[in-house]
XYZ file of N, CA, C and O in Angstrom:
556
model
N 34.839 130.618 50.501
C 35.890 131.253 49.721
C 35.325 131.639 48.361
O 34.650 130.848 47.716
N 35.631 132.835 47.939
C 35.279 133.272 46.590
C 36.554 133.302 45.783
O 37.524 133.946 46.155
N 36.558 132.594 44.687
C 37.756 132.517 43.848
C 37.393 132.820 42.410
O 36.241 132.656 41.993
N 38.384 133.256 41.672
C 38.248 133.473 40.239
C 39.433 132.811 39.565
O 40.515 132.723 40.142
N 39.225 132.377 38.348
C 40.323 131.812 37.581
C 41.223 132.959 37.123
O 40.768 133.882 36.450
N 42.487 132.934 37.508
C 43.442 133.979 37.158
C 44.062 133.716 35.783
O 44.052 134.580 34.920
N 44.622 132.506 35.591
C 45.239 132.191 34.313
C 45.306 130.690 34.086
O 45.243 129.907 35.028
N 45.423 130.326 32.833
C 45.694 128.968 32.392
C 47.016 129.014 31.649
O 47.373 130.050 31.084
N 47.732 127.889 31.599
C 48.978 127.811 30.849
C 48.852 126.689 29.828
O 48.523 125.565 30.193
N 49.100 126.999 28.564
C 49.138 125.977 27.511
C 50.576 125.826 27.044
O 51.266 126.819 26.788
N 51.035 124.571 26.962
C 52.344 124.285 26.387
C 52.218 124.393 24.877
O 51.324 123.794 24.287
N 53.109 125.163 24.266
C 53.065 125.358 22.821
C 54.459 125.175 22.236
O 55.461 125.424 22.895
N 54.509 124.736 20.991
C 55.805 124.517 20.348
C 56.350 125.791 19.704
O 57.554 125.966 19.602
N 55.468 126.679 19.265
C 55.883 127.919 18.612
C 55.037 129.047 19.200
O 53.874 129.221 18.839
N 55.633 129.801 20.104
C 54.873 130.827 20.820
C 54.322 131.904 19.893
O 53.195 132.357 20.074
N 55.093 132.307 18.882
C 54.597 133.334 17.961
C 53.442 132.817 17.116
O 52.461 133.528 16.890
N 53.536 131.575 16.645
C 52.443 130.975 15.878
C 51.190 130.862 16.743
O 50.087 131.191 16.302
N 51.362 130.422 17.986
C 50.216 130.300 18.886
C 49.619 131.666 19.208
O 48.394 131.819 19.233
N 50.466 132.657 19.435
C 49.980 134.014 19.688
C 49.160 134.506 18.506
O 48.057 135.040 18.678
N 49.674 134.310 17.310
C 48.950 134.719 16.101
C 47.603 133.995 16.019
O 46.584 134.608 15.714
N 47.570 132.687 16.303
C 46.337 131.908 16.256
C 45.314 132.465 17.243
O 44.153 132.708 16.889
N 45.717 132.649 18.493
C 44.774 133.109 19.506
C 44.319 134.549 19.261
O 43.170 134.887 19.558
N 45.191 135.374 18.691
C 44.789 136.748 18.388
C 43.906 136.806 17.135
O 42.827 137.391 17.157
N 44.379 136.216 16.037
C 43.715 136.402 14.752
C 42.573 135.438 14.492
O 41.602 135.804 13.842
N 42.693 134.199 14.947
C 41.644 133.215 14.679
C 40.614 133.210 15.799
O 39.421 133.375 15.561
N 41.080 133.022 17.029
C 40.147 132.971 18.152
C 39.608 134.369 18.467
O 38.455 134.522 18.848
N 40.445 135.398 18.305
C 39.987 136.766 18.525
C 40.255 137.305 19.915
O 39.601 138.250 20.355
N 41.247 136.739 20.613
C 41.602 137.215 21.950
C 42.767 138.194 21.850
O 43.737 137.932 21.143
N 42.715 139.316 22.558
C 43.805 140.294 22.479
C 45.067 139.819 23.193
O 44.994 139.194 24.257
N 46.211 140.123 22.603
C 47.493 139.765 23.190
C 47.793 140.571 24.441
O 47.370 141.718 24.568
N 48.520 139.940 25.359
C 48.999 140.591 26.582
C 50.512 140.410 26.591
O 51.005 139.296 26.456
N 51.242 141.482 26.704
C 52.714 141.473 26.645
C 53.218 140.906 25.314
O 54.341 140.418 25.220
N 52.397 140.966 24.296
C 52.762 140.409 22.988
C 53.942 141.165 22.389
O 54.898 140.550 21.907
N 53.879 142.494 22.404
C 54.991 143.279 21.848
C 56.263 143.084 22.664
O 57.351 142.970 22.100
N 56.132 143.007 23.981
C 57.304 142.774 24.822
C 57.929 141.415 24.501
O 59.152 141.286 24.452
N 57.090 140.393 24.283
C 57.619 139.078 23.929
C 58.330 139.140 22.581
O 59.437 138.620 22.425
N 57.716 139.797 21.615
C 58.323 139.912 20.279
C 59.673 140.624 20.336
O 60.555 140.350 19.535
N 59.826 141.534 21.299
C 61.079 142.287 21.433
C 62.033 141.655 22.449
O 63.078 142.236 22.768
N 61.675 140.482 22.979
C 62.583 139.770 23.875
C 62.607 140.251 25.311
O 63.498 139.875 26.069
N 61.639 141.071 25.716
C 61.642 141.576 27.096
C 60.628 140.885 27.999
O 60.540 141.215 29.178
N 59.850 139.936 27.455
C 58.940 139.117 28.261
C 59.218 137.657 27.910
O 59.432 137.336 26.739
N 59.218 136.758 28.896
C 59.579 135.367 28.627
C 58.525 134.575 27.862
O 58.830 133.544 27.271
N 57.276 135.037 27.873
C 56.207 134.361 27.144
C 55.075 135.351 26.910
O 54.906 136.299 27.668
N 54.291 135.122 25.850
C 53.128 135.973 25.616
C 51.887 135.354 26.255
O 51.868 134.171 26.605
N 50.874 136.161 26.386
C 49.580 135.716 26.895
C 48.489 136.331 26.026
O 48.752 137.248 25.251
N 47.279 135.829 26.179
C 46.107 136.454 25.567
C 45.055 136.617 26.654
O 44.988 135.828 27.596
N 44.262 137.668 26.528
C 43.264 137.971 27.551
C 41.956 137.273 27.209
O 41.405 137.446 26.132
N 41.472 136.480 28.168
C 40.192 135.802 28.026
C 39.067 136.691 28.548
O 37.999 136.776 27.948
N 39.304 137.340 29.679
C 38.320 138.230 30.307
C 39.105 139.260 31.105
O 40.329 139.157 31.223
N 38.428 140.241 31.689
C 39.177 141.216 32.492
C 39.999 140.576 33.608
O 41.026 141.118 34.010
N 39.569 139.405 34.088
C 40.238 138.745 35.214
C 41.091 137.552 34.832
O 41.750 136.978 35.702
N 41.069 137.107 33.574
C 41.695 135.829 33.223
C 42.509 135.944 31.940
O 42.046 136.502 30.948
N 43.724 135.360 31.979
C 44.570 135.296 30.793
C 44.978 133.848 30.527
O 44.903 133.002 31.410
N 45.416 133.613 29.304
C 45.959 132.326 28.877
C 47.418 132.556 28.521
O 47.725 133.350 27.631
N 48.332 131.912 29.264
C 49.761 132.028 28.999
C 50.166 130.989 27.962
O 49.743 129.833 28.033
N 51.004 131.393 27.021
C 51.490 130.508 25.962
C 52.944 130.188 26.261
O 53.849 130.932 25.898
N 53.158 129.076 26.952
C 54.466 128.706 27.467
C 55.150 127.714 26.540
O 54.542 126.743 26.108
N 56.413 127.932 26.274
C 57.195 127.076 25.389
C 57.390 125.692 25.990
O 57.587 125.545 27.192
N 57.356 124.671 25.111
C 57.668 123.308 25.543
C 59.038 123.256 26.216
O 59.268 122.435 27.091
N 59.968 124.113 25.796
C 61.297 124.128 26.400
C 61.214 124.403 27.897
O 61.955 123.824 28.681
N 60.316 125.280 28.308
C 60.149 125.566 29.735
C 59.603 124.345 30.465
O 59.910 124.119 31.631
N 58.794 123.530 29.758
C 58.227 122.337 30.371
C 59.323 121.335 30.738
O 59.232 120.646 31.737
N 60.363 121.293 29.938
C 61.421 120.304 30.143
C 62.375 120.677 31.280
O 63.040 119.833 31.844
N 62.448 121.945 31.603
C 63.391 122.396 32.631
C 62.675 123.100 33.755
O 61.480 122.965 33.938
N 63.410 123.864 34.497
C 62.851 124.630 35.600
C 62.570 126.035 35.102
O 63.429 126.684 34.513
N 61.366 126.506 35.350
C 61.007 127.876 35.003
C 61.725 128.791 35.984
O 61.468 128.761 37.192
N 62.648 129.590 35.474
C 63.460 130.449 36.344
C 62.614 131.462 37.104
O 62.968 131.875 38.196
N 61.485 131.865 36.516
C 60.646 132.860 37.181
C 59.886 132.306 38.373
O 59.666 132.999 39.358
N 59.484 131.035 38.298
C 58.654 130.476 39.365
C 59.335 129.372 40.153
O 58.892 129.031 41.248
N 60.377 128.757 39.592
C 61.007 127.633 40.236
C 60.258 126.326 40.016
O 60.648 125.282 40.513
N 59.162 126.372 39.265
C 58.366 125.172 39.004
C 59.055 124.344 37.935
O 59.499 124.863 36.912
N 59.152 123.050 38.166
C 59.769 122.136 37.204
C 58.682 121.467 36.391
O 57.799 120.806 36.935
N 58.756 121.657 35.085
C 57.904 120.929 34.155
C 56.419 121.134 34.362
O 55.964 122.174 34.782
N 55.683 120.111 34.058
C 54.234 120.114 34.095
C 53.769 119.240 35.245
O 54.510 118.428 35.777
N 52.527 119.383 35.587
C 51.962 118.514 36.612
C 51.869 117.077 36.114
O 51.632 116.168 36.885
N 52.050 116.868 34.819
C 52.032 115.528 34.256
C 50.649 115.039 33.877
O 50.484 113.908 33.469
N 49.661 115.907 34.012
C 48.298 115.523 33.680
C 47.852 116.275 32.433
O 47.918 117.500 32.385
N 47.400 115.550 31.424
C 46.944 116.236 30.223
C 45.634 116.978 30.489
O 44.835 116.573 31.325
N 45.443 118.044 29.797
C 44.223 118.832 29.867
C 43.297 118.334 28.769
O 43.709 118.250 27.612
N 42.070 117.995 29.094
C 41.133 117.538 28.078
C 40.770 118.688 27.145
O 40.887 118.572 25.935
N 40.326 119.800 27.697
C 40.023 120.996 26.912
C 39.765 122.146 27.887
O 39.608 121.922 29.079
N 39.728 123.362 27.344
C 39.224 124.474 28.131
C 38.118 125.136 27.329
O 38.049 125.001 26.116
N 37.229 125.812 28.024
C 36.030 126.352 27.392
C 35.967 127.861 27.567
O 36.191 128.376 28.665
N 35.649 128.545 26.481
C 35.417 129.985 26.494
C 33.937 130.234 26.238
O 33.357 129.631 25.327
N 33.329 131.100 27.021
C 31.943 131.500 26.807
C 31.936 132.883 26.179
O 32.610 133.799 26.654
N 31.214 133.013 25.082
C 31.113 134.276 24.347
C 29.641 134.560 24.089
O 28.775 133.729 24.383
N 29.337 135.722 23.491
C 27.951 135.957 23.111
C 27.682 135.291 21.755
O 28.612 134.853 21.068
N 26.433 135.204 21.371
C 26.065 134.471 20.155
C 26.674 135.105 18.900
O 27.114 134.399 17.990
N 26.741 136.423 18.860
C 27.334 137.107 17.706
C 28.817 136.750 17.554
O 29.291 136.450 16.457
N 29.554 136.746 18.661
C 30.970 136.376 18.610
C 31.147 134.895 18.279
O 32.103 134.509 17.610
N 30.221 134.055 18.731
C 30.238 132.632 18.412
C 30.137 132.434 16.898
O 30.912 131.681 16.306
N 29.202 133.146 16.285
C 29.025 133.046 14.831
C 30.242 133.595 14.083
O 30.702 132.996 13.105
N 30.790 134.719 14.548
C 31.964 135.318 13.899
C 33.181 134.405 14.022
O 33.982 134.296 13.081
N 33.330 133.734 15.157
C 34.434 132.803 15.337
C 34.358 131.671 14.322
O 35.370 131.295 13.725
N 33.180 131.141 14.086
C 33.041 130.053 13.126
C 33.459 130.490 11.724
O 34.080 129.715 10.985
N 33.193 131.740 11.373
C 33.632 132.282 10.081
C 35.159 132.353 10.046
O 35.792 131.957 9.059
N 35.788 132.849 11.130
C 37.247 132.940 11.168
C 37.896 131.561 11.118
O 38.907 131.368 10.446
N 37.323 130.595 11.833
C 37.874 129.239 11.805
C 37.867 128.699 10.370
O 38.857 128.135 9.909
N 36.767 128.895 9.678
C 36.665 128.413 8.298
C 37.669 129.142 7.401
O 38.348 128.526 6.586
N 37.776 130.456 7.574
C 38.693 131.259 6.759
C 40.149 130.836 6.965
O 40.955 130.874 6.043
N 40.482 130.392 8.167
C 41.853 129.968 8.479
C 42.031 128.454 8.384
O 43.042 127.924 8.842
N 41.052 127.771 7.794
C 41.109 126.310 7.599
C 41.326 125.547 8.900
O 42.065 124.557 8.936
N 40.691 125.992 9.969
C 40.738 125.282 11.247
C 39.481 124.420 11.336
O 38.360 124.926 11.277
N 39.687 123.115 11.456
C 38.574 122.183 11.481
C 37.857 122.196 12.828
O 38.483 122.098 13.884
N 36.538 122.324 12.783
C 35.718 122.139 13.973
C 35.605 120.634 14.164
O 35.092 119.916 13.309
N 36.135 120.144 15.276
C 36.236 118.697 15.483
C 35.068 118.122 16.274
O 34.971 116.909 16.419
N 34.200 118.976 16.774
C 33.042 118.493 17.507
C 32.049 119.606 17.751
O 32.408 120.783 17.777
N 30.803 119.222 17.897
C 29.734 120.167 18.229
C 28.804 119.491 19.230
O 28.724 118.264 19.285
N 28.147 120.310 20.016
C 27.135 119.797 20.941
C 26.020 120.811 21.045
O 26.229 122.007 20.800
N 24.883 120.340 21.445
C 23.767 121.226 21.748
C 23.325 120.950 23.174
O 23.511 119.848 23.703
N 22.773 121.984 23.796
C 22.243 121.872 25.156
C 23.264 121.263 26.119
O 22.986 120.311 26.827
N 24.442 121.866 26.134
C 25.560 121.374 26.939
C 25.631 122.144 28.257
O 25.577 123.375 28.284
N 25.797 121.422 29.357
C 25.867 122.034 30.672
C 27.228 122.679 30.910
O 28.264 122.128 30.542
N 27.235 123.838 31.538
C 28.464 124.532 31.886
C 28.268 125.395 33.119
O 27.255 125.285 33.830
N 29.206 126.276 33.366
C 29.227 127.082 34.589
C 28.004 127.980 34.734
O 27.600 128.312 35.850
N 27.403 128.369 33.619
C 26.254 129.274 33.672
C 24.955 128.587 33.277
O 23.981 129.242 32.958
N 24.951 127.252 33.275
C 23.727 126.527 32.936
C 23.874 125.789 31.613
O 24.931 125.247 31.309
N 22.806 125.811 30.823
C 22.769 125.093 29.552
C 23.093 126.054 28.413
O 22.470 127.105 28.273
N 24.070 125.652 27.599
C 24.429 126.421 26.402
C 23.762 125.756 25.200
O 23.876 124.542 25.031
N 23.088 126.530 24.360
C 22.400 125.918 23.227
C 23.347 125.285 22.206
O 23.004 124.273 21.609
N 24.536 125.872 22.021
C 25.484 125.336 21.040
C 26.903 125.458 21.566
O 27.250 126.448 22.214
N 27.710 124.464 21.254
C 29.141 124.519 21.537
C 29.891 123.941 20.349
O 29.369 123.099 19.616
N 31.113 124.431 20.154
C 31.999 123.868 19.139
C 33.348 123.571 19.789
O 33.705 124.185 20.799
N 34.060 122.628 19.201
C 35.398 122.254 19.656
C 36.339 122.333 18.467
O 35.980 121.943 17.350
N 37.564 122.811 18.721
C 38.578 122.871 17.680
C 39.953 122.904 18.335
O 40.081 123.303 19.490
N 40.992 122.480 17.595
C 42.342 122.468 18.168
C 43.092 123.762 17.876
O 42.863 124.418 16.861
N 44.029 124.103 18.772
C 44.984 125.161 18.456
C 46.142 124.513 17.692
O 46.112 123.306 17.426
N 47.163 125.261 17.287
C 48.250 124.673 16.492
C 48.986 123.522 17.180
O 49.613 122.708 16.510
N 48.917 123.422 18.520
C 49.593 122.347 19.240
C 48.658 121.222 19.647
O 49.054 120.313 20.372
N 47.417 121.274 19.184
C 46.472 120.226 19.499
C 45.719 120.428 20.808
O 44.936 119.561 21.204
N 45.946 121.548 21.505
C 45.146 121.851 22.687
C 43.708 122.078 22.222
O 43.472 122.849 21.288
N 42.750 121.413 22.846
C 41.360 121.506 22.410
C 40.672 122.671 23.116
O 40.765 122.824 24.337
N 39.992 123.471 22.308
C 39.249 124.633 22.815
C 37.771 124.386 22.546
O 37.387 124.003 21.442
N 36.970 124.586 23.567
C 35.512 124.584 23.411
C 35.064 126.027 23.483
O 35.545 126.786 24.331
N 34.145 126.427 22.620
C 33.552 127.754 22.689
C 32.035 127.566 22.675
O 31.509 126.752 21.907
N 31.374 128.321 23.526
C 29.914 128.220 23.662
C 29.327 129.595 23.902
O 30.043 130.545 24.183
N 28.018 129.661 23.787
C 27.316 130.870 24.207
C 26.109 130.444 25.028
O 25.630 129.314 24.962
N 25.654 131.362 25.856
C 24.443 131.170 26.670
C 23.402 132.162 26.206
O 23.725 133.272 25.800
N 22.159 131.774 26.318
C 21.073 132.706 25.947
C 20.702 133.573 27.129
O 20.972 133.307 28.243
């Protein structure tokens, strides 16, 4: 079987704040952002790659049944972190944006194993809801 990651869902307390963070700090483009702002989409997303998006779902949806899917709440398992792979130039630019927005880098690693082998550098930082994001680059 050949599979690709379609989307991830992060529970967030303030969807607009999270959308702003992922767009302006992390640098990911919004998906259905304007529709969400105008009340015609139930949640916003950001694009990670041509094939993958990150949905920013309200904690309120976690507590009840999502009318769109019929899924109740969360699987009940916390997510340790998710990792984004970028090129080295974007990695450096992200660190500048994190500093400019006073987002603390909470961890770093070198020579870390991932889906494409060994990454020379990785950083970890939280989003506004404490979801941990790892960003790395490969040579």
